[in-house]
Coordinates of C-alpha atoms in Angstrom, one line a residue:
Chain A
X1 CA -94.7 -58.7 59.9
X2 CA -95.4 -55.0 60.1
X3 CA -94.1 -54.8 63.6
X4 CA -90.9 -56.7 62.7
X5 CA -90.3 -54.4 59.8
X6 CA -90.5 -51.4 62.2
X7 CA -88.0 -53.0 64.5
X8 CA -85.4 -53.5 61.7
X9 CA -85.8 -50.0 60.4
X10 CA -85.4 -48.6 63.9
X11 CA -82.0 -50.4 64.4
X12 CA -79.8 -48.0 66.3
X13 CA -77.1 -47.0 63.8
X14 CA -75.1 -44.9 66.2
X15 CA -74.9 -47.1 69.3
X16 CA -72.1 -46.1 71.7
X17 CA -70.6 -49.5 71.4
X18 CA -69.9 -49.0 67.7
X19 CA -66.4 -47.7 67.1
X20 CA -66.4 -43.9 66.5
X21 CA -65.2 -44.0 62.9
X22 CA -67.7 -46.7 61.9
X23 CA -70.4 -44.8 63.9
X24 CA -69.7 -41.7 61.9
X25 CA -69.9 -43.7 58.6
X26 CA -73.3 -45.1 59.7
X27 CA -74.5 -41.6 60.5
X28 CA -73.3 -40.1 57.2
X29 CA -74.8 -42.9 55.1
X30 CA -78.2 -42.7 56.7
X31 CA -78.3 -39.0 55.8
X32 CA -77.1 -39.7 52.2
X33 CA -79.9 -42.2 51.7
X34 CA -82.4 -39.8 53.2
X35 CA -81.2 -37.0 50.9
X36 CA -81.5 -39.3 47.9
X37 CA -85.1 -40.2 48.8
X38 CA -85.9 -36.6 49.5
X39 CA -84.6 -35.7 46.0
X40 CA -88.0 -36.7 44.5
X41 CA -89.6 -34.0 46.6
X42 CA -87.0 -31.4 45.5
X43 CA -87.5 -32.4 41.8
X44 CA -91.3 -31.9 42.1
X45 CA -90.7 -28.5 43.7
X46 CA -88.0 -27.6 41.2
X47 CA -90.3 -28.4 38.2
X48 CA -93.2 -26.4 39.6
X49 CA -91.1 -23.4 40.6
X50 CA -89.3 -23.4 37.3
X51 CA -92.4 -23.7 35.2
X52 CA -94.1 -21.0 37.3
X53 CA -91.2 -18.6 37.2
X54 CA -91.1 -18.9 33.4
X55 CA -94.8 -19.0 32.9
X56 CA -95.5 -15.9 35.0
X57 CA -93.2 -13.9 32.8
X58 CA -95.7 -14.3 30.0
X59 CA -98.1 -12.2 32.0
X60 CA -96.0 -9.1 31.7
X61 CA -97.5 -8.7 28.2
X62 CA -100.7 -10.7 28.2
X63 CA -103.3 -10.7 30.9
X64 CA -104.2 -13.7 32.9
X65 CA -107.9 -13.5 32.4
X66 CA -107.5 -13.2 28.6
X67 CA -105.1 -16.2 28.7
X68 CA -107.6 -18.4 30.5
X69 CA -110.7 -17.3 28.7
X70 CA -109.5 -16.3 25.3
X71 CA -110.8 -18.4 22.4
X72 CA -108.1 -17.5 19.9
X73 CA -104.6 -18.8 19.9
X74 CA -102.6 -16.9 17.3
X75 CA -99.1 -16.4 18.7
X76 CA -97.5 -15.5 15.4
X77 CA -99.4 -12.7 13.8
X78 CA -99.4 -8.9 13.7
X79 CA -101.5 -8.8 16.9
X80 CA -100.6 -12.0 18.8
X81 CA -103.4 -13.6 20.7
X82 CA -102.9 -16.1 23.5
X83 CA -106.2 -17.7 24.4
X84 CA -106.0 -21.1 26.0
X85 CA -109.6 -22.2 25.6
X86 CA -109.1 -24.1 22.2
X87 CA -106.4 -26.2 23.9
X88 CA -108.4 -26.7 27.0
X89 CA -111.4 -27.9 25.0
X90 CA -109.1 -30.0 22.8
X91 CA -107.5 -31.8 25.7
X92 CA -110.9 -32.3 27.4
X93 CA -112.6 -33.6 24.2
X94 CA -109.8 -36.1 23.5
X95 CA -109.4 -37.2 27.1
X96 CA -113.2 -37.4 27.7
X97 CA -113.8 -39.5 24.6
X98 CA -110.9 -41.8 25.3
X99 CA -112.1 -42.4 28.9
X100 CA -115.6 -43.0 27.7
X101 CA -114.4 -45.6 25.3
X102 CA -111.9 -47.3 27.6
X103 CA -113.5 -47.3 31.0
X104 CA -116.4 -49.7 30.3
X105 CA -114.4 -52.3 28.4
X106 CA -111.4 -52.0 30.8
X107 CA -113.6 -52.6 33.9
X108 CA -115.4 -55.5 32.3
X109 CA -112.0 -57.0 31.3
X110 CA -110.6 -56.5 34.8
X111 CA -113.7 -58.2 36.3
X112 CA -113.3 -61.1 33.9
X113 CA -109.6 -61.5 34.7
X114 CA -110.1 -61.3 38.4
X115 CA -113.3 -63.2 39.0
X116 CA -114.2 -65.4 36.1
X117 CA -111.0 -66.4 34.2
X118 CA -109.0 -69.5 35.3
X119 CA -105.6 -68.7 36.9
X120 CA -103.9 -70.0 33.8
X121 CA -105.8 -67.6 31.5
X122 CA -105.1 -64.7 33.9
X123 CA -101.4 -65.5 34.1
X124 CA -101.1 -65.2 30.3
X125 CA -103.7 -62.5 29.6
X126 CA -102.7 -59.9 32.2
X127 CA -99.1 -59.4 31.2
X128 CA -100.2 -59.4 27.6
X129 CA -102.6 -56.5 28.2
X130 CA -99.9 -54.8 30.3
X131 CA -97.6 -55.0 27.3
X132 CA -99.8 -52.4 25.6
X133 CA -98.6 -50.0 28.4
X134 CA -95.0 -50.6 27.5
X135 CA -95.4 -49.6 23.8
X136 CA -93.8 -46.2 23.3
X137 CA -96.3 -43.4 22.6
X138 CA -94.7 -42.5 19.3
X139 CA -95.6 -46.0 18.0
X140 CA -99.2 -45.4 18.9
X141 CA -99.0 -42.0 17.2
X142 CA -97.7 -43.7 14.1
X143 CA -100.4 -46.4 14.1
X144 CA -103.0 -43.6 14.4
X145 CA -101.5 -41.7 11.6
X146 CA -101.1 -44.6 9.2
X147 CA -104.1 -46.8 9.7
X148 CA -106.6 -45.8 12.4
X149 CA -107.1 -42.4 10.6
X150 CA -108.0 -44.3 7.4
X151 CA -110.4 -46.6 9.2
X152 CA -112.2 -43.7 10.9
X153 CA -112.3 -41.7 7.7
X154 CA -114.0 -44.4 5.7
X155 CA -116.3 -45.4 8.5
X156 CA -117.7 -41.9 9.0
X157 CA -117.1 -40.5 5.4
X158 CA -115.3 -37.6 7.1
X159 CA -113.3 -35.2 5.0
X160 CA -110.9 -34.5 7.8
X161 CA -108.4 -37.3 8.1
X162 CA -106.7 -36.4 11.4
X163 CA -109.3 -35.6 14.1
X164 CA -110.2 -35.8 17.8
X165 CA -111.8 -39.2 17.4
X166 CA -108.6 -40.6 15.9
X167 CA -106.6 -39.4 18.8
X168 CA -109.2 -40.8 21.3
X169 CA -109.2 -44.2 19.7
X170 CA -105.5 -44.6 20.0
X171 CA -105.5 -43.1 23.5
X172 CA -108.1 -45.7 24.4
X173 CA -105.5 -48.4 23.6
X174 CA -102.9 -46.6 25.7
X175 CA -105.1 -45.9 28.7
X176 CA -106.9 -49.3 28.9
X177 CA -103.9 -51.3 30.2
X178 CA -103.5 -48.8 33.1
X179 CA -107.2 -49.1 34.0
X180 CA -107.3 -52.9 33.6
X181 CA -104.2 -53.4 35.7
X182 CA -105.1 -51.2 38.6
X183 CA -108.8 -52.1 38.8
X184 CA -107.9 -55.8 38.5
X185 CA -105.8 -55.4 41.6
X186 CA -108.6 -53.6 43.4
X187 CA -111.2 -56.2 42.4
X188 CA -108.9 -59.0 43.4
X189 CA -108.3 -57.5 46.9
X190 CA -111.9 -57.8 47.9
X191 CA -111.8 -60.1 51.0
X192 CA -112.7 -63.7 50.5
X193 CA -115.2 -63.6 53.4
X194 CA -117.4 -61.1 51.6
X195 CA -117.7 -63.4 48.6
X196 CA -118.3 -66.5 50.7
X197 CA -121.0 -64.6 52.7
X198 CA -122.8 -63.7 49.5
X199 CA -122.6 -67.2 48.1
X200 CA -123.8 -68.6 51.4
X201 CA -126.9 -66.4 51.2
X202 CA -127.8 -68.1 47.9
X203 CA -126.4 -65.5 45.5
X204 CA -125.3 -66.8 42.1
X205 CA -121.7 -66.1 41.1
X206 CA -122.8 -63.2 38.9
X207 CA -124.9 -61.7 41.7
X208 CA -121.9 -62.0 44.0
X209 CA -119.8 -60.2 41.5
X210 CA -122.2 -57.4 40.6
X211 CA -123.7 -56.8 44.1
X212 CA -120.8 -57.5 46.4
X213 CA -117.4 -57.6 44.7
X214 CA -117.7 -54.6 42.3
X215 CA -119.4 -52.2 44.8
X216 CA -116.7 -52.9 47.4
X217 CA -113.9 -52.3 44.9
X218 CA -115.4 -49.1 43.7
X219 CA -112.8 -46.8 45.2
X220 CA -110.0 -48.8 43.6
X221 CA -111.7 -48.6 40.3
X222 CA -112.2 -44.9 40.7
X223 CA -108.4 -44.6 41.3
X224 CA -107.8 -46.6 38.2
X225 CA -110.0 -44.2 36.1
X226 CA -108.3 -41.2 37.7
X227 CA -104.9 -42.4 36.7
X228 CA -106.2 -43.2 33.2
X229 CA -107.4 -39.6 32.9
X230 CA -104.0 -38.4 34.1
X231 CA -102.3 -40.5 31.5
X232 CA -104.6 -39.4 28.7
X233 CA -104.4 -35.7 29.5
X234 CA -100.6 -35.7 29.6
X235 CA -100.1 -37.8 26.5
X236 CA -98.2 -35.9 23.9
X237 CA -96.8 -37.7 20.9
X238 CA -99.7 -39.9 20.0
X239 CA -102.2 -37.1 20.3
X240 CA -99.9 -34.7 18.4
X241 CA -99.6 -37.1 15.5
X242 CA -103.2 -38.1 15.5
X243 CA -105.4 -35.1 16.3
X244 CA -104.7 -32.8 13.4
X245 CA -103.6 -29.8 15.5
X246 CA -106.0 -27.0 14.7
X247 CA -106.5 -24.6 17.6
X248 CA -110.2 -24.2 17.3
X249 CA -112.9 -24.4 20.0
X250 CA -115.1 -27.4 19.1
X251 CA -116.7 -30.4 20.6
X252 CA -117.1 -32.2 17.3
X253 CA -115.1 -35.5 17.5
X254 CA -114.6 -35.5 13.7
X255 CA -112.9 -32.1 13.7
X256 CA -109.2 -31.5 14.1
X257 CA -108.2 -30.3 17.6
X258 CA -105.0 -29.3 19.3
X259 CA -104.3 -30.3 22.9
X260 CA -102.2 -28.5 25.5
X261 CA -99.5 -31.0 25.2
X262 CA -99.4 -30.8 21.4
X263 CA -99.2 -27.0 21.3
X264 CA -96.1 -27.1 23.5
X265 CA -94.4 -29.8 21.5
X266 CA -95.1 -28.2 18.2
X267 CA -94.4 -24.5 18.9
X268 CA -91.5 -24.9 21.2
X269 CA -89.4 -25.9 18.2
X270 CA -90.0 -22.7 16.3
X271 CA -90.3 -20.1 19.0
X272 CA -87.7 -17.4 19.8
X273 CA -86.3 -18.1 23.2
X274 CA -87.3 -15.8 26.0
X275 CA -90.1 -14.2 23.9
X276 CA -93.6 -13.8 25.2
X277 CA -94.7 -16.7 23.0
X278 CA -91.9 -18.8 24.7
X279 CA -93.2 -17.9 28.2
X280 CA -96.8 -18.4 27.2
X281 CA -95.9 -22.0 26.3
X282 CA -94.5 -22.4 29.8
X283 CA -97.8 -21.0 31.1
X284 CA -99.6 -23.8 29.2
X285 CA -97.2 -26.2 30.9
X286 CA -98.1 -24.8 34.3
X287 CA -101.8 -25.5 33.6
X288 CA -101.0 -29.0 32.4
X289 CA -98.9 -29.6 35.5
X290 CA -101.6 -28.4 37.9
X291 CA -104.2 -30.7 36.1
X292 CA -102.1 -33.8 36.5
X293 CA -101.0 -32.9 40.0
X294 CA -104.6 -32.6 41.2
X295 CA -105.6 -35.8 39.5
X296 CA -102.7 -37.7 41.1
X297 CA -103.1 -36.3 44.5
X298 CA -106.8 -37.1 44.6
X299 CA -106.0 -40.7 43.5
X300 CA -103.3 -40.9 46.2
X301 CA -105.7 -39.7 48.9
X302 CA -108.3 -42.3 47.9
X303 CA -105.6 -45.1 47.8
X304 CA -104.5 -44.1 51.4
X305 CA -108.0 -44.0 52.7
X306 CA -109.0 -47.5 51.5
X307 CA -105.6 -48.9 52.6
X308 CA -106.3 -47.5 56.0
X309 CA -109.8 -49.1 56.0
X310 CA -108.3 -52.4 55.0
X311 CA -106.2 -52.6 58.2
Chain B
X1 CA -134.0 -69.8 38.9
X2 CA -133.6 -70.2 35.2
X3 CA -133.6 -66.4 34.7
X4 CA -130.9 -66.1 37.3
X5 CA -128.8 -68.6 35.4
X6 CA -129.5 -66.9 32.1
X7 CA -128.5 -63.5 33.4
X8 CA -125.3 -65.0 34.7
X9 CA -124.6 -66.7 31.4
X10 CA -125.1 -63.4 29.4
X11 CA -123.1 -61.4 31.9
X12 CA -120.2 -63.8 31.8
X13 CA -120.3 -63.8 28.0
X14 CA -120.1 -60.0 28.0
X15 CA -117.1 -60.1 30.4
X16 CA -115.4 -62.8 28.3
X17 CA -116.0 -60.9 25.1
X18 CA -114.5 -57.6 26.4
X19 CA -111.4 -59.4 27.6
X20 CA -111.2 -61.1 24.2
X21 CA -111.5 -57.7 22.5
X22 CA -108.6 -56.5 24.5
X23 CA -106.4 -59.4 23.6
X24 CA -107.4 -59.1 19.9
X25 CA -106.4 -55.5 20.0
X26 CA -102.9 -56.4 21.4
X27 CA -102.5 -59.0 18.6
X28 CA -103.9 -56.7 15.9
X29 CA -101.5 -53.9 16.9
X30 CA -98.4 -56.0 17.2
X31 CA -99.3 -58.2 14.2
X32 CA -99.9 -55.1 12.0
X33 CA -96.5 -53.6 12.9
X34 CA -94.6 -56.8 12.6
X35 CA -96.3 -57.7 9.3
X36 CA -95.4 -54.3 7.8
X37 CA -92.0 -53.9 9.4
X38 CA -90.5 -57.3 9.1
X39 CA -89.8 -57.2 5.3
X40 CA -87.7 -54.0 5.8
X41 CA -85.6 -55.4 8.7
X42 CA -82.2 -56.6 7.7
X43 CA -78.7 -56.4 9.1
X44 CA -78.1 -53.7 6.5
X45 CA -81.1 -51.7 7.8
X46 CA -79.7 -51.8 11.3
X47 CA -76.1 -51.0 10.4
X48 CA -76.5 -48.4 7.6
X49 CA -76.9 -44.6 7.8
X50 CA -79.8 -42.9 6.1
X51 CA -79.0 -42.0 2.5
X52 CA -80.5 -39.9 -0.3
X53 CA -82.1 -37.3 2.0
X54 CA -83.5 -39.9 4.5
X55 CA -85.4 -41.8 1.7
X56 CA -83.1 -44.8 1.8
X57 CA -80.6 -46.6 3.9
X58 CA -80.9 -47.6 7.6
X59 CA -81.3 -46.4 11.1
X60 CA -77.8 -47.0 12.6
X61 CA -77.2 -43.4 13.9
X62 CA -80.6 -43.4 15.5
X63 CA -79.8 -46.7 17.3
X64 CA -76.5 -45.4 18.4
X65 CA -78.1 -42.2 19.7
X66 CA -80.7 -44.1 21.6
X67 CA -78.1 -46.3 23.1
X68 CA -75.9 -43.5 24.3
X69 CA -78.9 -41.6 25.6
X70 CA -80.4 -44.4 27.6
X71 CA -77.1 -45.5 29.1
X72 CA -76.3 -42.0 30.3
X73 CA -79.8 -41.6 31.6
X74 CA -79.4 -44.8 33.6
X75 CA -75.9 -43.8 34.9
X76 CA -77.5 -40.6 36.2
X77 CA -80.7 -42.1 37.6
X78 CA -79.6 -45.4 39.0
X79 CA -77.3 -44.3 41.9
X80 CA -79.9 -41.8 43.1
X81 CA -82.8 -44.2 42.6
X82 CA -81.2 -47.1 44.4
X83 CA -80.0 -44.9 47.3
X84 CA -83.6 -43.5 47.6
X85 CA -84.9 -47.1 47.6
X86 CA -82.5 -48.1 50.3
X87 CA -83.8 -45.3 52.5
X88 CA -87.4 -46.2 51.8
X89 CA -87.0 -49.9 52.5
X90 CA -84.3 -50.1 55.1
X91 CA -84.3 -46.8 57.1
X92 CA -87.6 -45.1 57.0
X93 CA -89.9 -46.0 59.8
X94 CA -93.2 -47.0 58.1
X95 CA -95.3 -46.1 61.2
X96 CA -94.5 -42.4 61.6
X97 CA -92.7 -39.7 59.7
X98 CA -94.3 -36.9 57.7
X99 CA -91.3 -36.8 55.4
X100 CA -91.9 -40.4 54.4
X101 CA -95.5 -39.4 53.4
X102 CA -94.1 -36.4 51.5
X103 CA -91.5 -38.6 49.7
X104 CA -94.1 -41.2 48.7
X105 CA -96.5 -38.5 47.4
X106 CA -93.7 -36.8 45.5
X107 CA -92.8 -40.1 43.8
X108 CA -96.4 -40.6 42.7
X109 CA -96.6 -37.1 41.5
X110 CA -93.3 -37.4 39.5
X111 CA -94.7 -40.6 37.8
X112 CA -97.8 -38.7 36.8
X113 CA -96.2 -35.6 35.3
X114 CA -96.6 -35.5 31.5
X115 CA -93.5 -36.1 29.5
X116 CA -93.8 -32.9 27.6
X117 CA -93.6 -31.0 31.0
X118 CA -90.3 -32.7 31.7
X119 CA -89.3 -31.5 28.2
X120 CA -90.1 -27.9 29.2
X121 CA -88.1 -28.3 32.4
X122 CA -85.1 -29.8 30.4
X123 CA -85.3 -27.0 27.9
X124 CA -85.5 -24.2 30.4
X125 CA -83.2 -25.6 33.0
X126 CA -80.6 -27.7 31.3
X127 CA -80.4 -26.4 27.8
X128 CA -80.8 -22.6 28.5
X129 CA -80.3 -21.8 32.1
X130 CA -77.3 -24.2 32.8
X131 CA -76.1 -23.7 29.2
X132 CA -75.7 -27.3 28.4
X133 CA -77.2 -26.7 25.0
X134 CA -79.1 -29.1 22.9
X135 CA -77.2 -32.2 23.8
X136 CA -77.2 -35.8 24.9
X137 CA -76.4 -34.6 28.4
X138 CA -79.4 -32.2 28.5
X139 CA -81.7 -35.0 27.3
X140 CA -80.3 -37.6 29.6
X141 CA -80.6 -35.3 32.6
X142 CA -84.3 -34.7 31.7
X143 CA -85.0 -38.4 31.1
X144 CA -83.2 -39.3 34.4
X145 CA -85.9 -37.2 36.3
X146 CA -88.6 -39.0 34.3
X147 CA -87.2 -42.5 35.0
X148 CA -86.4 -41.9 38.6
X149 CA -89.9 -43.0 40.0
X150 CA -89.7 -46.2 37.9
X151 CA -86.3 -47.1 39.3
X152 CA -87.1 -46.1 42.9
X153 CA -90.3 -48.2 43.0
X154 CA -88.8 -51.3 41.3
X155 CA -85.6 -51.2 43.5
X156 CA -87.6 -50.7 46.6
X157 CA -89.7 -53.8 45.7
X158 CA -86.4 -55.7 45.1
X159 CA -85.1 -54.7 48.6
X160 CA -88.3 -55.7 50.3
X161 CA -88.3 -59.2 48.8
X162 CA -85.1 -60.0 50.6
X163 CA -86.2 -62.1 53.6
X164 CA -86.1 -60.4 57.0
X165 CA -84.2 -63.4 58.4
X166 CA -81.1 -62.4 56.3
X167 CA -81.0 -59.0 58.1
X168 CA -81.6 -60.6 61.5
X169 CA -78.8 -63.1 60.9
X170 CA -76.3 -60.5 60.0
X171 CA -77.4 -58.2 62.9
X172 CA -77.0 -61.1 65.3
X173 CA -73.4 -61.6 64.1
X174 CA -72.7 -58.0 65.2
X175 CA -72.8 -56.2 61.9
X176 CA -73.7 -52.5 61.9
X177 CA -76.8 -51.4 60.0
X178 CA -74.8 -50.4 56.9
X179 CA -72.8 -53.6 56.9
X180 CA -76.1 -55.5 57.0
X181 CA -77.5 -53.6 54.1
X182 CA -74.3 -53.9 52.1
X183 CA -73.5 -57.5 52.7
X184 CA -76.8 -59.2 53.6
X185 CA -79.4 -57.2 51.6
X186 CA -78.0 -55.5 48.5
X187 CA -76.3 -58.6 47.0
X188 CA -79.6 -60.5 47.1
X189 CA -81.5 -57.5 45.7
X190 CA -79.2 -57.3 42.6
X191 CA -81.5 -59.2 40.3
X192 CA -84.4 -57.0 41.3
X193 CA -82.4 -53.9 40.9
X194 CA -81.4 -55.2 37.5
X195 CA -85.1 -55.4 36.7
X196 CA -85.4 -51.8 37.7
X197 CA -82.5 -50.8 35.4
X198 CA -84.1 -52.6 32.5
X199 CA -87.5 -51.0 33.0
X200 CA -85.8 -47.6 33.3
X201 CA -83.9 -48.2 30.1
X202 CA -87.1 -49.3 28.3
X203 CA -88.9 -46.2 29.5
X204 CA -86.1 -43.9 28.5
X205 CA -85.6 -45.5 25.1
X206 CA -89.3 -44.9 24.1
X207 CA -89.7 -41.3 25.2
X208 CA -90.0 -38.7 22.4
X209 CA -91.5 -35.5 23.8
X210 CA -88.7 -34.7 26.3
X211 CA -85.9 -35.2 23.8
X212 CA -87.8 -33.3 21.1
X213 CA -87.2 -30.2 23.2
X214 CA -83.7 -30.9 24.5
X215 CA -81.5 -32.2 21.8
X216 CA -82.7 -34.8 19.4
X217 CA -81.9 -34.0 15.7
X218 CA -83.7 -35.0 12.5
X219 CA -80.5 -35.8 10.6
X220 CA -76.8 -35.6 11.5
X221 CA -74.1 -36.6 9.1
X222 CA -71.9 -37.9 11.9
X223 CA -72.3 -39.9 15.1
X224 CA -72.1 -37.9 18.3
X225 CA -68.5 -37.5 19.6
X226 CA -69.3 -36.3 23.1
X227 CA -72.2 -35.9 25.5
X228 CA -72.4 -32.2 24.4
X229 CA -73.4 -33.1 20.9
X230 CA -76.8 -33.4 19.4
X231 CA -78.0 -36.9 18.5
X232 CA -80.4 -38.9 16.5
X233 CA -82.8 -41.2 18.4
X234 CA -85.2 -43.9 17.2
X235 CA -88.5 -42.5 18.6
X236 CA -87.7 -39.0 17.3
X237 CA -86.6 -40.6 14.0
X238 CA -90.1 -42.2 13.6
X239 CA -91.9 -39.0 14.5
X240 CA -89.8 -36.8 12.2
X241 CA -90.0 -39.2 9.2
X242 CA -93.7 -39.7 9.5
X243 CA -94.8 -36.1 10.1
X244 CA -92.0 -33.7 9.2
X245 CA -90.5 -35.1 6.0
X246 CA -91.3 -33.8 2.6
X247 CA -93.0 -37.0 1.4
X248 CA -94.0 -39.2 4.3
X249 CA -95.7 -41.8 2.1
X250 CA -92.5 -42.4 0.2
X251 CA -90.5 -43.4 3.3
X252 CA -93.3 -45.5 4.8
X253 CA -91.3 -48.8 4.6
X254 CA -88.4 -47.1 6.5
X255 CA -90.9 -45.8 9.1
X256 CA -92.4 -49.3 9.6
X257 CA -88.9 -50.7 9.9
X258 CA -87.9 -48.1 12.5
X259 CA -91.1 -48.7 14.5
X260 CA -90.4 -52.4 14.6
X261 CA -86.8 -51.9 15.7
X262 CA -88.0 -49.6 18.6
X263 CA -90.8 -51.9 19.5
X264 CA -88.6 -55.0 19.6
X265 CA -86.1 -53.1 21.7
X266 CA -88.6 -51.8 24.2
X267 CA -90.8 -54.9 24.4
X268 CA -87.8 -57.3 24.7
X269 CA -86.4 -55.2 27.6
X270 CA -89.8 -55.5 29.3
X271 CA -90.0 -59.2 28.8
X272 CA -86.5 -59.7 30.2
X273 CA -87.4 -57.6 33.2
X274 CA -90.6 -59.7 33.8
X275 CA -88.8 -63.0 33.5
X276 CA -86.0 -62.0 35.9
X277 CA -88.5 -60.7 38.4
X278 CA -90.8 -63.7 38.4
X279 CA -87.8 -66.1 38.6
X280 CA -86.4 -64.4 41.7
X281 CA -89.7 -63.9 43.4
X282 CA -90.3 -67.6 43.2
X283 CA -86.7 -68.3 44.5
X284 CA -87.1 -66.1 47.5
X285 CA -90.5 -67.3 48.3
X286 CA -88.9 -70.7 48.7
X287 CA -86.1 -69.3 50.7
X288 CA -88.4 -67.4 53.0
X289 CA -90.9 -70.2 53.4

């Protein structure tokens, strides 16, 4: 099939037997389609260049080291301070917690759907879980604000209503479908021969799953977790509405924190355009962009490697 | 031997329970929102403007705003996305080409960029640099970048499900490549491309962060007249009412109602997309087999 596909895509569009005007149209259209596909590359470059050119202007007034290591973010005061560390720790705390909460249950769930559940159960359950991924983030934020916050507050007798744990719990719901869906695909793609060989050696079904299937789908599961982290770190509305938004350096899950995404969303609305504060928010955007870029590229490289192994 | 069986029984129980927990979470979430939102929903709620400083009335302007915004987004992203998908599925040689690798990587990267970063780009590029102002157009341009990867990958999948024999048949009749694509591939990919549109619409309708920075307004007395006007939108409406208003507790019912409207809109779009996709997948599997 691969070979045949190659042949179709290589069809000569400018053969000399094609009438010149038609040949010209073929030639033009192929370039138009190529340009449209290449637009994605241009957009990525555009976004990065644009963020960078704006972000860098912040460093005419603040210094880069101070920005990356400063622990105080006070852009509107007599002596403005632009320290990114509170947002870095905020993002890491919320993301880390939500990944810790969502990874175990998501992988167990994916294993169940792929190896244990009957096809009928899988056909119903998988789309249902994937439906969680379609729910808009503002709805999750709303749920966190209205009910999850109260549940956490009464469970921990915590005076602070909106906190990092609240954001993490709601992020868990948002990230889980991504991890379930991708790792279910990875677990299901383990070749049948591996499983048959394990069973033929006298393994029980669980031994087959735990000693053969899961280890050989580890790279796919890893990709799923990476993409989950990417989604969690970039999530804006839900975290903004749930986490309380206090720019303090803390690793206490029951304290209010502010993430990089939230600080941009909140302060961009009140900032004077083209001020240092404005550019500093673009600089936060650059950091965020680089984080997600690295996460996605690593995931992409792993996907490529195990696809190459499969063939 | 018994211990082996017991281990397996316990392990499977844990697996089953975790899947069950997930399903329960889905039902709890949707059930909670439907239970609280349903009493508020009425034709009046959908067709009325907010009254008395947003504390009464309906969400009509927000629905209209979201409608304009998503349609314009689609009009911008669809031609580009489908053209890109045609290249990826019909023209690009899968065995070589560094550009193809670059394009695929860029699509993955685009899909992973946080929505607030798109908002920053929209604010800097469209609102300020290109002087389009806070407007439907700025927001739609921003969202079209964001929905592009969704549309490209869904359209590419649609084109790839068209059986190779259709192309071969048309080629054998002497059609040129573009004639084959136009007459023997695209018409059969239309349902799949429709799925791509719907998924793109659903994605654009639910996004808040990008429009927060590029043109959504808390309250406007009039509906937008042109694409250069600001607009109200459902997701932003929910955000603003529940966090920015003077007394968020007072307007809780309206918030629940708005959430349910948005949820029904987005989820029904997704369900429609899934139904169309599975129907045509089955159909072509038969045609190809």
